[in-house]
Amino acid sequence: MVTFIVRRLIATVFLLIVVSMITYAVFFLIPRLAGQNAYQLATEYVGQDPTRATVIAIEIKLGLNQPIYVQYGRFLGGLVFGEHYNAGPNTTYCPPPCFGYSFKSQQPVWPQMVSSMPVTISLVVGAAILWLVGGVTTGVISALKRGTIFDRFSMGVALAGVSLPIFFTGLISLELFSYKWPIFPNVTYVGITTNPLLWARNLVLPWITLAFLYVALYARLTRAGMLETMSEDYIRTARAKGLPERTVIVRHGLRAALTPIITIFGMDLGALLGGAILTETTFSLHGLGQFTILAINNQDMPEIMGVTMLAAFFIIIANLVVDILYAVVDPRVRH
């Protein structure tokens, strides 16, 4: 197991490097292949109607006049050691990990993303607990009570949850539970260290709204997995040995059915940690999702690259954790 983890960690580093190469090429190599020169790229980092001297200063400051491999080497070096941006007598230092220096906001990208992370992490982790527990529980009960009213009703609600977009359910929940019936009147982020109770209360509505979309999918997947698993030969053998029905369901049936659930949970969690854009926009939560929207609207390439790299990191780490959990959840993987 230790060898497997070390091997996957090494592969993770190489994969992140590949992602950084592709991301950097999209923003800096492809425009050049399309005919843009360094001067034209530098104009994207300055305001409207810049002087030629200003554009040339930015071109030198960012090193856009250097070969693309030199620029990429500086980018990787900035992630590890930080980066100094020189423009004449002025020097701007971007501390590691330096994802670039936003010349729209005149601030390094990494501290801005760090300040947005608590909002996104709080939103995603809370909703993930709800949709994982709720979806798996509903799916198991539906599989064990196949064809009953509960099964049909829960799968009908699950189908509605999958079909309705989150900006629709989010606006409906705001209208009902925040404006008409002010049960959750203030959907604003408060730090968990500042006031834990207020932190949880203000995020209950976004948690439920985001979880409603995913709990439906997880309920359907768990139900399908349990129906398939409970008909396996080893389940009949466990029952023939006289094991309690709860043990048969939880230790033998559910553990085997959880493998695809863990896979999709890791992907969903990793992707949402990179920014739950629709949910944050609907509830006006200033997390990584809102940060991404503003970066795209401002055409701020360092910020967009930073969010892309951070989202890729979350997804890759989530996949690594999922692979490790396979052997814990499903004993068959160990063989």
Short mmCIF file of C-alpha atoms in Angstrom, two decimals:
data_model
loop_
_atom_site.label_atom_id
_atom_site.label_comp_id
_atom_site.label_asym_id
_atom_site.label_seq_id
_atom_site.Cartn_x
_atom_site.Cartn_y
_atom_site.Cartn_z
CA MET A 1 0.00 0.00 0.00
CA VAL A 2 2.85 2.40 0.82
CA THR A 3 4.48 1.70 -2.54
CA PHE A 4 1.18 2.29 -4.28
CA ILE A 5 0.67 5.63 -2.52
CA VAL A 6 4.22 6.81 -3.30
CA ARG A 7 3.82 5.78 -6.93
CA ARG A 8 0.54 7.66 -7.20
CA LEU A 9 2.02 10.76 -5.55
CA ILE A 10 4.83 10.80 -8.12
CA ALA A 11 2.30 10.36 -10.91
CA THR A 12 0.26 13.20 -9.41
CA VAL A 13 3.23 15.57 -9.62
CA PHE A 14 3.84 14.67 -13.27
CA LEU A 15 0.15 15.04 -14.05
CA LEU A 16 0.07 18.51 -12.48
CA ILE A 17 3.07 19.48 -14.62
CA VAL A 18 1.26 18.25 -17.74
CA VAL A 19 -1.84 20.24 -16.74
CA SER A 20 0.28 23.35 -16.20
CA MET A 21 1.90 22.89 -19.63
CA ILE A 22 -1.48 22.56 -21.35
CA THR A 23 -2.93 25.51 -19.43
CA TYR A 24 0.07 27.70 -20.17
CA ALA A 25 -0.03 26.73 -23.84
CA VAL A 26 -3.71 27.62 -24.11
CA PHE A 27 -3.13 31.15 -22.83
CA PHE A 28 0.30 31.95 -24.26
CA LEU A 29 1.32 29.52 -27.04
CA ILE A 30 -1.92 29.20 -28.99
CA PRO A 31 -2.39 32.99 -29.30
CA ARG A 32 1.10 33.23 -30.78
CA LEU A 33 0.37 30.40 -33.21
CA ALA A 34 -2.76 32.33 -34.17
CA GLY A 35 -0.63 35.34 -35.13
CA GLN A 36 -0.45 37.46 -31.96
CA ASN A 37 2.95 38.86 -31.02
CA ALA A 38 4.32 39.76 -27.59
CA TYR A 39 3.20 43.38 -27.91
CA GLN A 40 -0.42 42.36 -28.62
CA LEU A 41 -0.41 39.94 -25.67
CA ALA A 42 0.91 42.69 -23.39
CA THR A 43 -1.98 44.99 -24.33
CA GLU A 44 -4.36 42.57 -22.55
CA TYR A 45 -2.69 43.44 -19.21
CA VAL A 46 -3.17 47.19 -19.41
CA GLY A 47 -6.20 49.45 -19.34
CA GLN A 48 -7.96 51.12 -22.23
CA ASP A 49 -6.03 53.37 -24.60
CA PRO A 50 -2.54 52.61 -23.21
CA THR A 51 0.55 54.37 -24.47
CA ARG A 52 3.11 52.39 -26.41
CA ALA A 53 5.67 52.91 -23.62
CA THR A 54 3.27 51.39 -21.08
CA VAL A 55 2.64 48.31 -23.23
CA ILE A 56 6.37 47.78 -23.86
CA ALA A 57 7.06 48.12 -20.11
CA ILE A 58 4.46 45.42 -19.36
CA GLU A 59 5.90 43.24 -22.14
CA ILE A 60 9.34 43.41 -20.53
CA LYS A 61 7.98 43.10 -17.00
CA LEU A 62 6.12 39.85 -17.80
CA GLY A 63 8.88 38.53 -20.02
CA LEU A 64 6.50 38.14 -22.98
CA ASN A 65 9.32 39.04 -25.35
CA GLN A 66 11.24 35.92 -24.31
CA PRO A 67 10.88 32.43 -25.88
CA ILE A 68 7.83 30.48 -24.71
CA TYR A 69 9.90 27.78 -22.98
CA VAL A 70 11.71 30.45 -20.95
CA GLN A 71 8.38 31.96 -19.94
CA TYR A 72 7.05 28.55 -18.88
CA GLY A 73 10.22 27.87 -16.90
CA ARG A 74 9.72 31.17 -15.05
CA PHE A 75 6.11 30.19 -14.38
CA LEU A 76 7.12 26.84 -12.83
CA GLY A 77 9.91 28.53 -10.87
CA GLY A 78 7.43 31.06 -9.54
CA LEU A 79 5.23 28.27 -8.19
CA VAL A 80 8.13 26.92 -6.12
CA PHE A 81 10.38 29.91 -5.38
CA GLY A 82 8.28 32.96 -6.13
CA GLU A 83 8.89 35.50 -8.86
CA HIS A 84 10.35 38.99 -9.17
CA TYR A 85 8.77 41.22 -11.80
CA ASN A 86 11.15 43.98 -12.82
CA ALA A 87 10.12 47.11 -14.71
CA GLY A 88 12.90 49.68 -14.68
CA PRO A 89 13.59 50.83 -11.13
CA ASN A 90 10.45 49.14 -9.77
CA THR A 91 10.42 45.50 -8.64
CA THR A 92 7.32 43.56 -7.69
CA TYR A 93 7.76 40.33 -5.73
CA CYS A 94 5.18 37.56 -5.98
CA PRO A 95 5.73 35.08 -3.09
CA PRO A 96 5.45 31.31 -3.66
CA PRO A 97 3.30 29.67 -4.78
CA CYS A 98 3.17 32.41 -7.40
CA PHE A 99 0.40 31.71 -9.92
CA GLY A 100 1.11 35.03 -11.51
CA TYR A 101 0.56 38.67 -10.75
CA SER A 102 -2.82 40.13 -11.60
CA PHE A 103 -2.23 43.47 -13.23
CA LYS A 104 -5.97 44.15 -13.22
CA SER A 105 -6.19 44.19 -9.42
CA GLN A 106 -2.47 44.90 -8.87
CA GLN A 107 -2.22 41.90 -6.49
CA PRO A 108 -0.70 38.40 -6.62
CA VAL A 109 -3.22 35.73 -7.62
CA TRP A 110 -2.55 33.22 -4.83
CA PRO A 111 -3.53 35.43 -1.83
CA GLN A 112 -6.76 36.36 -3.62
CA MET A 113 -7.62 32.69 -4.14
CA VAL A 114 -6.72 31.86 -0.53
CA SER A 115 -9.11 34.53 0.73
CA SER A 116 -11.90 33.00 -1.39
CA MET A 117 -11.23 29.36 -0.41
CA PRO A 118 -12.98 29.31 3.01
CA VAL A 119 -16.30 30.23 1.40
CA THR A 120 -16.08 27.52 -1.25
CA ILE A 121 -14.75 24.87 1.13
CA SER A 122 -17.48 25.61 3.69
CA LEU A 123 -20.17 25.45 1.02
CA VAL A 124 -18.94 22.28 -0.69
CA VAL A 125 -18.02 20.23 2.40
CA GLY A 126 -21.33 20.93 4.14
CA ALA A 127 -23.36 20.10 1.04
CA ALA A 128 -21.23 17.01 0.34
CA ILE A 129 -22.01 15.53 3.75
CA LEU A 130 -25.72 16.08 3.16
CA TRP A 131 -25.85 14.61 -0.33
CA LEU A 132 -23.61 11.64 0.48
CA VAL A 133 -25.50 10.60 3.63
CA GLY A 134 -28.92 11.41 2.20
CA GLY A 135 -28.30 9.89 -1.22
CA VAL A 136 -26.75 6.64 0.01
CA THR A 137 -29.39 6.16 2.72
CA THR A 138 -32.26 6.80 0.32
CA GLY A 139 -30.74 4.53 -2.32
CA VAL A 140 -30.23 1.63 0.10
CA ILE A 141 -33.77 1.85 1.47
CA SER A 142 -35.22 2.10 -2.04
CA ALA A 143 -33.29 -0.99 -3.14
CA LEU A 144 -34.40 -2.99 -0.10
CA LYS A 145 -38.02 -1.84 -0.58
CA ARG A 146 -38.08 -2.18 -4.34
CA GLY A 147 -41.45 -1.49 -5.91
CA THR A 148 -43.00 0.03 -2.79
CA ILE A 149 -44.51 3.51 -2.50
CA PHE A 150 -41.32 4.76 -0.81
CA ASP A 151 -39.21 3.48 -3.69
CA ARG A 152 -41.35 5.11 -6.36
CA PHE A 153 -41.73 8.38 -4.47
CA SER A 154 -38.02 8.73 -3.65
CA MET A 155 -36.95 7.91 -7.20
CA GLY A 156 -39.52 10.40 -8.51
CA VAL A 157 -38.09 13.11 -6.27
CA ALA A 158 -34.60 12.05 -7.33
CA LEU A 159 -35.55 12.42 -10.99
CA ALA A 160 -36.89 15.91 -10.28
CA GLY A 161 -33.69 16.80 -8.42
CA VAL A 162 -31.51 15.72 -11.33
CA SER A 163 -33.71 17.56 -13.85
CA LEU A 164 -34.02 20.94 -12.10
CA PRO A 165 -31.01 23.27 -12.54
CA ILE A 166 -29.47 24.69 -9.41
CA PHE A 167 -30.10 28.31 -10.33
CA PHE A 168 -33.84 27.48 -10.48
CA THR A 169 -34.01 25.64 -7.16
CA GLY A 170 -31.72 28.23 -5.59
CA LEU A 171 -33.90 31.16 -6.58
CA ILE A 172 -37.06 29.30 -5.48
CA SER A 173 -35.53 28.50 -2.09
CA LEU A 174 -34.43 32.11 -1.65
CA GLU A 175 -37.90 33.37 -2.53
CA LEU A 176 -39.65 30.98 -0.14
CA PHE A 177 -37.30 30.63 2.82
CA SER A 178 -35.44 33.92 2.79
CA TYR A 179 -37.95 36.49 1.57
CA LYS A 180 -41.51 35.16 1.98
CA TRP A 181 -40.84 33.13 5.13
CA PRO A 182 -37.63 34.58 6.61
CA ILE A 183 -36.38 31.34 8.11
CA PHE A 184 -32.91 31.99 6.67
CA PRO A 185 -32.95 35.75 6.11
CA ASN A 186 -29.22 36.38 5.81
CA VAL A 187 -27.44 34.11 3.34
CA THR A 188 -24.01 35.64 3.88
CA TYR A 189 -20.74 34.02 4.77
CA VAL A 190 -19.48 34.34 8.34
CA GLY A 191 -16.18 32.69 9.25
CA ILE A 192 -16.48 29.49 11.25
CA THR A 193 -13.90 30.78 13.73
CA THR A 194 -15.88 34.00 14.19
CA ASN A 195 -19.25 32.45 15.01
CA PRO A 196 -19.73 28.69 14.30
CA LEU A 197 -23.50 28.75 14.85
CA LEU A 198 -24.04 31.75 12.57
CA TRP A 199 -21.66 30.20 10.01
CA ALA A 200 -23.81 27.05 9.84
CA ARG A 201 -27.15 28.88 9.95
CA ASN A 202 -26.25 31.18 7.06
CA LEU A 203 -25.11 28.28 4.89
CA VAL A 204 -27.99 25.87 5.53
CA LEU A 205 -29.99 27.08 2.51
CA PRO A 206 -27.06 26.88 0.03
CA TRP A 207 -26.12 23.48 1.48
CA ILE A 208 -29.61 22.06 0.97
CA THR A 209 -29.94 23.58 -2.49
CA LEU A 210 -26.60 22.22 -3.69
CA ALA A 211 -27.15 18.85 -1.98
CA PHE A 212 -30.61 18.45 -3.56
CA LEU A 213 -29.03 18.31 -7.00
CA TYR A 214 -26.49 15.65 -6.04
CA VAL A 215 -28.51 13.61 -3.54
CA ALA A 216 -30.84 12.64 -6.37
CA LEU A 217 -27.99 11.28 -8.47
CA TYR A 218 -26.41 9.43 -5.56
CA ALA A 219 -29.72 7.87 -4.56
CA ARG A 220 -30.25 6.46 -8.05
CA LEU A 221 -26.67 5.18 -8.29
CA THR A 222 -26.81 3.57 -4.84
CA ARG A 223 -30.14 1.92 -5.59
CA ALA A 224 -28.84 0.45 -8.86
CA GLY A 225 -25.63 -0.75 -7.18
CA MET A 226 -27.46 -2.34 -4.26
CA LEU A 227 -29.94 -4.15 -6.52
CA GLU A 228 -27.04 -5.65 -8.47
CA THR A 229 -24.93 -6.48 -5.42
CA MET A 230 -27.68 -8.06 -3.33
CA SER A 231 -28.24 -10.68 -6.04
CA GLU A 232 -24.62 -11.85 -6.01
CA ASP A 233 -23.64 -15.37 -4.91
CA TYR A 234 -21.56 -14.20 -1.95
CA ILE A 235 -24.61 -12.39 -0.53
CA ARG A 236 -26.59 -15.64 -0.62
CA THR A 237 -23.63 -17.41 0.98
CA ALA A 238 -23.48 -14.83 3.78
CA ARG A 239 -27.17 -15.32 4.47
CA ALA A 240 -26.80 -19.11 4.36
CA LYS A 241 -24.08 -18.85 7.01
CA GLY A 242 -26.63 -17.28 9.34
CA LEU A 243 -25.21 -13.75 9.44
CA PRO A 244 -27.62 -11.04 10.66
CA GLU A 245 -29.41 -9.21 7.86
CA ARG A 246 -27.91 -5.88 8.95
CA THR A 247 -24.40 -7.33 8.62
CA VAL A 248 -25.21 -8.75 5.20
CA ILE A 249 -26.54 -5.40 3.97
CA VAL A 250 -23.90 -3.08 5.45
CA ARG A 251 -20.68 -5.12 5.48
CA HIS A 252 -21.21 -7.18 2.33
CA GLY A 253 -23.78 -5.44 0.17
CA LEU A 254 -23.22 -1.74 0.77
CA ARG A 255 -19.42 -1.90 0.86
CA ALA A 256 -19.33 -3.48 -2.57
CA ALA A 257 -21.92 -1.08 -3.97
CA LEU A 258 -20.00 1.96 -2.69
CA THR A 259 -17.13 1.63 -5.18
CA PRO A 260 -18.77 3.62 -8.02
CA ILE A 261 -20.24 6.03 -5.45
CA ILE A 262 -16.78 6.83 -4.10
CA THR A 263 -15.50 7.36 -7.63
CA ILE A 264 -18.12 9.91 -8.58
CA PHE A 265 -18.00 11.50 -5.11
CA GLY A 266 -14.29 12.19 -5.49
CA MET A 267 -14.82 13.73 -8.92
CA ASP A 268 -17.76 15.87 -7.79
CA LEU A 269 -16.03 17.04 -4.63
CA GLY A 270 -12.80 17.89 -6.44
CA ALA A 271 -14.61 19.76 -9.21
CA LEU A 272 -16.78 21.78 -6.80
CA LEU A 273 -13.80 22.70 -4.63
CA GLY A 274 -12.43 24.43 -7.70
CA GLY A 275 -15.48 26.70 -7.55
CA ALA A 276 -19.22 26.04 -7.19
CA ILE A 277 -19.94 28.76 -9.73
CA LEU A 278 -23.73 28.50 -10.07
CA THR A 279 -24.41 28.10 -6.36
CA GLU A 280 -22.10 30.93 -5.33
CA THR A 281 -23.56 33.20 -8.00
CA THR A 282 -27.15 32.39 -7.02
CA PHE A 283 -26.55 33.10 -3.32
CA SER A 284 -23.98 35.89 -3.86
CA LEU A 285 -21.25 34.02 -1.98
CA HIS A 286 -17.81 35.37 -2.84
CA GLY A 287 -15.85 32.15 -3.15
CA LEU A 288 -13.70 30.67 -5.89
CA GLY A 289 -16.71 30.47 -8.21
CA GLN A 290 -17.33 34.21 -8.02
CA PHE A 291 -13.58 34.78 -8.27
CA THR A 292 -13.57 32.77 -11.52
CA ILE A 293 -16.49 34.72 -12.99
CA LEU A 294 -14.80 38.05 -12.23
CA ALA A 295 -11.51 36.80 -13.69
CA ILE A 296 -13.24 35.77 -16.92
CA ASN A 297 -15.17 39.05 -17.17
CA ASN A 298 -11.94 41.01 -16.64
CA GLN A 299 -10.01 38.73 -19.03
CA ASP A 300 -7.38 38.43 -16.32
CA MET A 301 -5.27 35.54 -17.58
CA PRO A 302 -3.10 35.03 -14.47
CA GLU A 303 -6.23 34.69 -12.32
CA ILE A 304 -7.88 32.31 -14.81
CA MET A 305 -4.71 30.21 -14.94
CA GLY A 306 -4.51 30.15 -11.16
CA VAL A 307 -8.10 28.93 -10.78
CA THR A 308 -7.57 26.33 -13.51
CA MET A 309 -4.46 24.97 -11.82
CA LEU A 310 -6.14 24.95 -8.41
CA ALA A 311 -9.21 23.12 -9.76
CA ALA A 312 -6.97 20.55 -11.45
CA PHE A 313 -5.08 20.07 -8.18
CA PHE A 314 -8.30 19.41 -6.25
CA ILE A 315 -9.53 16.89 -8.83
CA ILE A 316 -6.21 15.02 -9.00
CA ILE A 317 -5.90 14.83 -5.20
CA ALA A 318 -9.53 13.68 -4.95
CA ASN A 319 -8.80 10.87 -7.43
CA LEU A 320 -5.74 9.86 -5.42
CA VAL A 321 -7.80 9.64 -2.22
CA VAL A 322 -10.49 7.66 -4.06
CA ASP A 323 -7.96 5.09 -5.29
CA ILE A 324 -6.69 4.61 -1.75
CA LEU A 325 -10.21 4.24 -0.36
CA TYR A 326 -11.03 1.50 -2.86
CA ALA A 327 -8.97 -1.02 -0.93
CA VAL A 328 -10.56 0.08 2.36
CA VAL A 329 -14.18 -0.07 1.21
CA ASP A 330 -14.12 -3.09 -1.12
CA PRO A 331 -11.98 -6.04 0.04
CA ARG A 332 -12.06 -7.51 -3.48
CA VAL A 333 -9.74 -4.73 -4.69
CA ARG A 334 -6.97 -5.95 -2.38
CA HIS A 335 -6.78 -9.19 -4.37
#
